[in-house]
Amino acid sequence: MRILMVCLGNICRSPTAEAALREAADEAGIDIEVDSAGTGAWHVGNPPDERMTAAAREVGLTLDGAARQVTPEDLDDYDLVLAMDLENLRDLRSIAPTGLPDDRIRLFRSFDPEGPDEDVPDPYYGGPRGFSDVVTMARRTAGELVRRIDAGEL
């Protein structure tokens, strides 16, 4: 299965969700290809935000790679595209190829047992707590996503 995580700039939320899903899949012994991208182009080529990287490192997650912008081709290439918030979801659906099933593009937290269909708040303009909250949400949601994949629900 190929999964793409998408946020606005691809420097905070989506790289964290990518790392959390990789961790959960590795722990479960499930083969998942995961990547991340942003709907905007502001940070293309940049590494993940240092504050996000530090918060992830505190729980053993490694954020790497460089920000990139999502393309319409990505939406065809991935089995599941997970948006971090409703604005990203709308942006993704606006560039989706005609005929792409709606359930291929969803909110990431639609898999969160504690906050289904809620946004992952953007921590970019906030303090340290926002970054650690994103890590917690990402790990919890990724764990449930892997459980559902392993159970054959996806």
JSON list of C-alpha atoms in Angstrom, two decimals:
[
{"chain": "A", "resi": 1, "resn": "MET", "atom": "CA", "xyz": [0.00, 0.00, 0.00]},
{"chain": "A", "resi": 2, "resn": "ARG", "atom": "CA", "xyz": [1.21, 3.51, -0.85]},
{"chain": "A", "resi": 3, "resn": "ILE", "atom": "CA", "xyz": [0.15, 6.38, 1.43]},
{"chain": "A", "resi": 4, "resn": "LEU", "atom": "CA", "xyz": [0.82, 10.11, 1.04]},
{"chain": "A", "resi": 5, "resn": "MET", "atom": "CA", "xyz": [0.53, 12.53, 3.97]},
{"chain": "A", "resi": 6, "resn": "VAL", "atom": "CA", "xyz": [-0.29, 16.13, 3.04]},
{"chain": "A", "resi": 7, "resn": "CYS", "atom": "CA", "xyz": [-0.25, 19.41, 4.98]},
{"chain": "A", "resi": 8, "resn": "LEU", "atom": "CA", "xyz": [0.25, 23.02, 3.92]},
{"chain": "A", "resi": 9, "resn": "GLY", "atom": "CA", "xyz": [4.04, 23.42, 3.75]},
{"chain": "A", "resi": 10, "resn": "ASN", "atom": "CA", "xyz": [5.33, 19.85, 4.24]},
{"chain": "A", "resi": 11, "resn": "ILE", "atom": "CA", "xyz": [7.64, 20.90, 7.08]},
{"chain": "A", "resi": 12, "resn": "CYS", "atom": "CA", "xyz": [5.65, 20.11, 10.24]},
{"chain": "A", "resi": 13, "resn": "ARG", "atom": "CA", "xyz": [2.54, 17.94, 10.26]},
{"chain": "A", "resi": 14, "resn": "SER", "atom": "CA", "xyz": [2.89, 15.74, 7.18]},
{"chain": "A", "resi": 15, "resn": "PRO", "atom": "CA", "xyz": [6.54, 14.75, 7.76]},
{"chain": "A", "resi": 16, "resn": "THR", "atom": "CA", "xyz": [5.60, 13.87, 11.35]},
{"chain": "A", "resi": 17, "resn": "ALA", "atom": "CA", "xyz": [2.65, 11.77, 10.20]},
{"chain": "A", "resi": 18, "resn": "GLU", "atom": "CA", "xyz": [4.93, 10.12, 7.63]},
{"chain": "A", "resi": 19, "resn": "ALA", "atom": "CA", "xyz": [7.51, 9.20, 10.30]},
{"chain": "A", "resi": 20, "resn": "ALA", "atom": "CA", "xyz": [4.81, 8.02, 12.73]},
{"chain": "A", "resi": 21, "resn": "LEU", "atom": "CA", "xyz": [3.24, 5.78, 10.09]},
{"chain": "A", "resi": 22, "resn": "ARG", "atom": "CA", "xyz": [6.62, 4.37, 9.15]},
{"chain": "A", "resi": 23, "resn": "GLU", "atom": "CA", "xyz": [7.30, 3.60, 12.82]},
{"chain": "A", "resi": 24, "resn": "ALA", "atom": "CA", "xyz": [3.90, 1.93, 13.35]},
{"chain": "A", "resi": 25, "resn": "ALA", "atom": "CA", "xyz": [4.20, -0.12, 10.15]},
{"chain": "A", "resi": 26, "resn": "ASP", "atom": "CA", "xyz": [7.72, -1.27, 11.05]},
{"chain": "A", "resi": 27, "resn": "GLU", "atom": "CA", "xyz": [6.58, -2.31, 14.53]},
{"chain": "A", "resi": 28, "resn": "ALA", "atom": "CA", "xyz": [3.67, -4.28, 13.03]},
{"chain": "A", "resi": 29, "resn": "GLY", "atom": "CA", "xyz": [5.81, -5.81, 10.29]},
{"chain": "A", "resi": 30, "resn": "ILE", "atom": "CA", "xyz": [3.62, -4.33, 7.56]},
{"chain": "A", "resi": 31, "resn": "ASP", "atom": "CA", "xyz": [5.05, -3.18, 4.24]},
{"chain": "A", "resi": 32, "resn": "ILE", "atom": "CA", "xyz": [3.75, 0.34, 3.56]},
{"chain": "A", "resi": 33, "resn": "GLU", "atom": "CA", "xyz": [5.34, 2.93, 1.30]},
{"chain": "A", "resi": 34, "resn": "VAL", "atom": "CA", "xyz": [4.78, 6.37, 2.80]},
{"chain": "A", "resi": 35, "resn": "ASP", "atom": "CA", "xyz": [5.74, 9.86, 1.70]},
{"chain": "A", "resi": 36, "resn": "SER", "atom": "CA", "xyz": [4.62, 13.41, 2.42]},
{"chain": "A", "resi": 37, "resn": "ALA", "atom": "CA", "xyz": [4.00, 16.62, 0.50]},
{"chain": "A", "resi": 38, "resn": "GLY", "atom": "CA", "xyz": [2.49, 20.08, 0.92]},
{"chain": "A", "resi": 39, "resn": "THR", "atom": "CA", "xyz": [-0.29, 21.86, -0.91]},
{"chain": "A", "resi": 40, "resn": "GLY", "atom": "CA", "xyz": [1.80, 25.05, -0.94]},
{"chain": "A", "resi": 41, "resn": "ALA", "atom": "CA", "xyz": [5.22, 25.67, -2.46]},
{"chain": "A", "resi": 42, "resn": "TRP", "atom": "CA", "xyz": [6.68, 28.03, 0.18]},
{"chain": "A", "resi": 43, "resn": "HIS", "atom": "CA", "xyz": [9.12, 25.53, 1.67]},
{"chain": "A", "resi": 44, "resn": "VAL", "atom": "CA", "xyz": [9.97, 23.31, -1.33]},
{"chain": "A", "resi": 45, "resn": "GLY", "atom": "CA", "xyz": [13.46, 21.88, -0.85]},
{"chain": "A", "resi": 46, "resn": "ASN", "atom": "CA", "xyz": [13.65, 22.77, 2.84]},
{"chain": "A", "resi": 47, "resn": "PRO", "atom": "CA", "xyz": [14.11, 20.20, 5.63]},
{"chain": "A", "resi": 48, "resn": "PRO", "atom": "CA", "xyz": [11.41, 19.72, 8.28]},
{"chain": "A", "resi": 49, "resn": "ASP", "atom": "CA", "xyz": [10.98, 22.57, 10.78]},
{"chain": "A", "resi": 50, "resn": "GLU", "atom": "CA", "xyz": [13.62, 22.38, 13.55]},
{"chain": "A", "resi": 51, "resn": "ARG", "atom": "CA", "xyz": [10.98, 22.68, 16.30]},
{"chain": "A", "resi": 52, "resn": "MET", "atom": "CA", "xyz": [8.99, 19.80, 14.82]},
{"chain": "A", "resi": 53, "resn": "THR", "atom": "CA", "xyz": [12.15, 17.73, 14.40]},
{"chain": "A", "resi": 54, "resn": "ALA", "atom": "CA", "xyz": [13.05, 18.31, 18.06]},
{"chain": "A", "resi": 55, "resn": "ALA", "atom": "CA", "xyz": [9.57, 17.32, 19.30]},
{"chain": "A", "resi": 56, "resn": "ALA", "atom": "CA", "xyz": [9.65, 14.16, 17.18]},
{"chain": "A", "resi": 57, "resn": "ARG", "atom": "CA", "xyz": [13.16, 13.29, 18.34]},
{"chain": "A", "resi": 58, "resn": "GLU", "atom": "CA", "xyz": [11.94, 13.34, 21.97]},
{"chain": "A", "resi": 59, "resn": "VAL", "atom": "CA", "xyz": [9.90, 10.19, 21.26]},
{"chain": "A", "resi": 60, "resn": "GLY", "atom": "CA", "xyz": [12.40, 8.57, 18.91]},
{"chain": "A", "resi": 61, "resn": "LEU", "atom": "CA", "xyz": [10.94, 9.65, 15.57]},
{"chain": "A", "resi": 62, "resn": "THR", "atom": "CA", "xyz": [13.29, 10.85, 12.85]},
{"chain": "A", "resi": 63, "resn": "LEU", "atom": "CA", "xyz": [12.05, 13.47, 10.41]},
{"chain": "A", "resi": 64, "resn": "ASP", "atom": "CA", "xyz": [14.05, 13.70, 7.22]},
{"chain": "A", "resi": 65, "resn": "GLY", "atom": "CA", "xyz": [13.67, 14.53, 3.58]},
{"chain": "A", "resi": 66, "resn": "ALA", "atom": "CA", "xyz": [12.91, 17.80, 1.87]},
{"chain": "A", "resi": 67, "resn": "ALA", "atom": "CA", "xyz": [9.58, 19.55, 1.42]},
{"chain": "A", "resi": 68, "resn": "ARG", "atom": "CA", "xyz": [7.86, 19.10, -1.90]},
{"chain": "A", "resi": 69, "resn": "GLN", "atom": "CA", "xyz": [4.56, 20.19, -3.38]},
{"chain": "A", "resi": 70, "resn": "VAL", "atom": "CA", "xyz": [1.83, 17.66, -4.10]},
{"chain": "A", "resi": 71, "resn": "THR", "atom": "CA", "xyz": [0.92, 17.09, -7.75]},
{"chain": "A", "resi": 72, "resn": "PRO", "atom": "CA", "xyz": [-2.24, 15.77, -9.41]},
{"chain": "A", "resi": 73, "resn": "GLU", "atom": "CA", "xyz": [-0.17, 12.73, -10.44]},
{"chain": "A", "resi": 74, "resn": "ASP", "atom": "CA", "xyz": [0.45, 11.95, -6.75]},
{"chain": "A", "resi": 75, "resn": "LEU", "atom": "CA", "xyz": [-3.28, 11.56, -6.26]},
{"chain": "A", "resi": 76, "resn": "ASP", "atom": "CA", "xyz": [-3.33, 8.85, -8.92]},
{"chain": "A", "resi": 77, "resn": "ASP", "atom": "CA", "xyz": [-0.11, 7.19, -7.73]},
{"chain": "A", "resi": 78, "resn": "TYR", "atom": "CA", "xyz": [-1.01, 6.70, -4.06]},
{"chain": "A", "resi": 79, "resn": "ASP", "atom": "CA", "xyz": [-3.63, 4.31, -2.70]},
{"chain": "A", "resi": 80, "resn": "LEU", "atom": "CA", "xyz": [-4.51, 6.70, 0.10]},
{"chain": "A", "resi": 81, "resn": "VAL", "atom": "CA", "xyz": [-3.85, 10.45, 0.42]},
{"chain": "A", "resi": 82, "resn": "LEU", "atom": "CA", "xyz": [-4.33, 11.80, 3.94]},
{"chain": "A", "resi": 83, "resn": "ALA", "atom": "CA", "xyz": [-4.83, 15.52, 4.54]},
{"chain": "A", "resi": 84, "resn": "MET", "atom": "CA", "xyz": [-3.94, 17.12, 7.85]},
{"chain": "A", "resi": 85, "resn": "ASP", "atom": "CA", "xyz": [-6.88, 19.55, 7.81]},
{"chain": "A", "resi": 86, "resn": "LEU", "atom": "CA", "xyz": [-10.06, 20.47, 5.94]},
{"chain": "A", "resi": 87, "resn": "GLU", "atom": "CA", "xyz": [-8.36, 23.19, 3.91]},
{"chain": "A", "resi": 88, "resn": "ASN", "atom": "CA", "xyz": [-5.76, 20.71, 2.66]},
{"chain": "A", "resi": 89, "resn": "LEU", "atom": "CA", "xyz": [-8.55, 18.23, 1.93]},
{"chain": "A", "resi": 90, "resn": "ARG", "atom": "CA", "xyz": [-10.41, 20.80, -0.19]},
{"chain": "A", "resi": 91, "resn": "ASP", "atom": "CA", "xyz": [-7.20, 21.75, -2.01]},
{"chain": "A", "resi": 92, "resn": "LEU", "atom": "CA", "xyz": [-6.43, 18.12, -2.77]},
{"chain": "A", "resi": 93, "resn": "ARG", "atom": "CA", "xyz": [-9.91, 17.39, -4.04]},
{"chain": "A", "resi": 94, "resn": "SER", "atom": "CA", "xyz": [-9.73, 20.46, -6.28]},
{"chain": "A", "resi": 95, "resn": "ILE", "atom": "CA", "xyz": [-6.70, 19.03, -8.14]},
{"chain": "A", "resi": 96, "resn": "ALA", "atom": "CA", "xyz": [-7.82, 15.39, -8.10]},
{"chain": "A", "resi": 97, "resn": "PRO", "atom": "CA", "xyz": [-8.15, 13.69, -11.47]},
{"chain": "A", "resi": 98, "resn": "THR", "atom": "CA", "xyz": [-11.72, 13.20, -12.65]},
{"chain": "A", "resi": 99, "resn": "GLY", "atom": "CA", "xyz": [-13.16, 9.92, -11.47]},
{"chain": "A", "resi": 100, "resn": "LEU", "atom": "CA", "xyz": [-10.84, 9.46, -8.50]},
{"chain": "A", "resi": 101, "resn": "PRO", "atom": "CA", "xyz": [-12.90, 7.82, -5.72]},
{"chain": "A", "resi": 102, "resn": "ASP", "atom": "CA", "xyz": [-13.61, 10.20, -2.80]},
{"chain": "A", "resi": 103, "resn": "ASP", "atom": "CA", "xyz": [-12.37, 7.68, -0.24]},
{"chain": "A", "resi": 104, "resn": "ARG", "atom": "CA", "xyz": [-8.84, 7.83, -1.68]},
{"chain": "A", "resi": 105, "resn": "ILE", "atom": "CA", "xyz": [-8.44, 11.35, -0.23]},
{"chain": "A", "resi": 106, "resn": "ARG", "atom": "CA", "xyz": [-9.38, 11.68, 3.45]},
{"chain": "A", "resi": 107, "resn": "LEU", "atom": "CA", "xyz": [-8.53, 13.46, 6.64]},
{"chain": "A", "resi": 108, "resn": "PHE", "atom": "CA", "xyz": [-5.61, 11.80, 8.45]},
{"chain": "A", "resi": 109, "resn": "ARG", "atom": "CA", "xyz": [-7.47, 12.00, 11.74]},
{"chain": "A", "resi": 110, "resn": "SER", "atom": "CA", "xyz": [-10.43, 10.13, 10.32]},
{"chain": "A", "resi": 111, "resn": "PHE", "atom": "CA", "xyz": [-8.43, 7.19, 11.67]},
{"chain": "A", "resi": 112, "resn": "ASP", "atom": "CA", "xyz": [-7.84, 8.76, 15.11]},
{"chain": "A", "resi": 113, "resn": "PRO", "atom": "CA", "xyz": [-9.86, 6.96, 17.79]},
{"chain": "A", "resi": 114, "resn": "GLU", "atom": "CA", "xyz": [-9.80, 10.11, 19.93]},
{"chain": "A", "resi": 115, "resn": "GLY", "atom": "CA", "xyz": [-10.67, 12.73, 17.32]},
{"chain": "A", "resi": 116, "resn": "PRO", "atom": "CA", "xyz": [-12.07, 11.33, 14.11]},
{"chain": "A", "resi": 117, "resn": "ASP", "atom": "CA", "xyz": [-12.66, 13.88, 11.39]},
{"chain": "A", "resi": 118, "resn": "GLU", "atom": "CA", "xyz": [-10.78, 16.62, 13.21]},
{"chain": "A", "resi": 119, "resn": "ASP", "atom": "CA", "xyz": [-7.85, 18.64, 11.93]},
{"chain": "A", "resi": 120, "resn": "VAL", "atom": "CA", "xyz": [-4.27, 18.17, 13.00]},
{"chain": "A", "resi": 121, "resn": "PRO", "atom": "CA", "xyz": [-3.65, 21.73, 14.27]},
{"chain": "A", "resi": 122, "resn": "ASP", "atom": "CA", "xyz": [-0.81, 23.57, 12.54]},
{"chain": "A", "resi": 123, "resn": "PRO", "atom": "CA", "xyz": [1.85, 24.23, 15.22]},
{"chain": "A", "resi": 124, "resn": "TYR", "atom": "CA", "xyz": [3.95, 26.56, 13.04]},
{"chain": "A", "resi": 125, "resn": "TYR", "atom": "CA", "xyz": [3.04, 29.84, 14.78]},
{"chain": "A", "resi": 126, "resn": "GLY", "atom": "CA", "xyz": [2.63, 28.39, 18.27]},
{"chain": "A", "resi": 127, "resn": "GLY", "atom": "CA", "xyz": [4.81, 27.22, 21.11]},
{"chain": "A", "resi": 128, "resn": "PRO", "atom": "CA", "xyz": [6.51, 23.91, 21.95]},
{"chain": "A", "resi": 129, "resn": "ARG", "atom": "CA", "xyz": [3.33, 22.28, 23.27]},
{"chain": "A", "resi": 130, "resn": "GLY", "atom": "CA", "xyz": [1.71, 22.44, 19.83]},
{"chain": "A", "resi": 131, "resn": "PHE", "atom": "CA", "xyz": [4.57, 20.51, 18.29]},
{"chain": "A", "resi": 132, "resn": "SER", "atom": "CA", "xyz": [4.47, 17.75, 20.90]},
{"chain": "A", "resi": 133, "resn": "ASP", "atom": "CA", "xyz": [0.68, 17.55, 20.55]},
{"chain": "A", "resi": 134, "resn": "VAL", "atom": "CA", "xyz": [1.10, 16.94, 16.81]},
{"chain": "A", "resi": 135, "resn": "VAL", "atom": "CA", "xyz": [3.56, 14.12, 17.53]},
{"chain": "A", "resi": 136, "resn": "THR", "atom": "CA", "xyz": [1.11, 12.51, 19.97]},
{"chain": "A", "resi": 137, "resn": "MET", "atom": "CA", "xyz": [-1.80, 12.76, 17.51]},
{"chain": "A", "resi": 138, "resn": "ALA", "atom": "CA", "xyz": [0.31, 11.45, 14.63]},
{"chain": "A", "resi": 139, "resn": "ARG", "atom": "CA", "xyz": [1.54, 8.41, 16.55]},
{"chain": "A", "resi": 140, "resn": "ARG", "atom": "CA", "xyz": [-1.92, 7.54, 17.88]},
{"chain": "A", "resi": 141, "resn": "THR", "atom": "CA", "xyz": [-3.55, 7.95, 14.47]},
{"chain": "A", "resi": 142, "resn": "ALA", "atom": "CA", "xyz": [-0.80, 6.06, 12.64]},
{"chain": "A", "resi": 143, "resn": "GLY", "atom": "CA", "xyz": [-1.17, 3.18, 15.08]},
{"chain": "A", "resi": 144, "resn": "GLU", "atom": "CA", "xyz": [-4.89, 2.91, 14.35]},
{"chain": "A", "resi": 145, "resn": "LEU", "atom": "CA", "xyz": [-4.32, 3.23, 10.61]},
{"chain": "A", "resi": 146, "resn": "VAL", "atom": "CA", "xyz": [-1.84, 0.35, 10.69]},
{"chain": "A", "resi": 147, "resn": "ARG", "atom": "CA", "xyz": [-4.25, -1.73, 12.79]},
{"chain": "A", "resi": 148, "resn": "ARG", "atom": "CA", "xyz": [-6.97, -1.24, 10.14]},
{"chain": "A", "resi": 149, "resn": "ILE", "atom": "CA", "xyz": [-4.60, -2.07, 7.29]},
{"chain": "A", "resi": 150, "resn": "ASP", "atom": "CA", "xyz": [-3.45, -5.20, 9.12]},
{"chain": "A", "resi": 151, "resn": "ALA", "atom": "CA", "xyz": [-7.08, -6.21, 9.74]},
{"chain": "A", "resi": 152, "resn": "GLY", "atom": "CA", "xyz": [-7.83, -5.88, 6.02]},
{"chain": "A", "resi": 153, "resn": "GLU", "atom": "CA", "xyz": [-10.21, -2.96, 6.53]},
{"chain": "A", "resi": 154, "resn": "LEU", "atom": "CA", "xyz": [-8.37, -0.83, 3.95]}
]
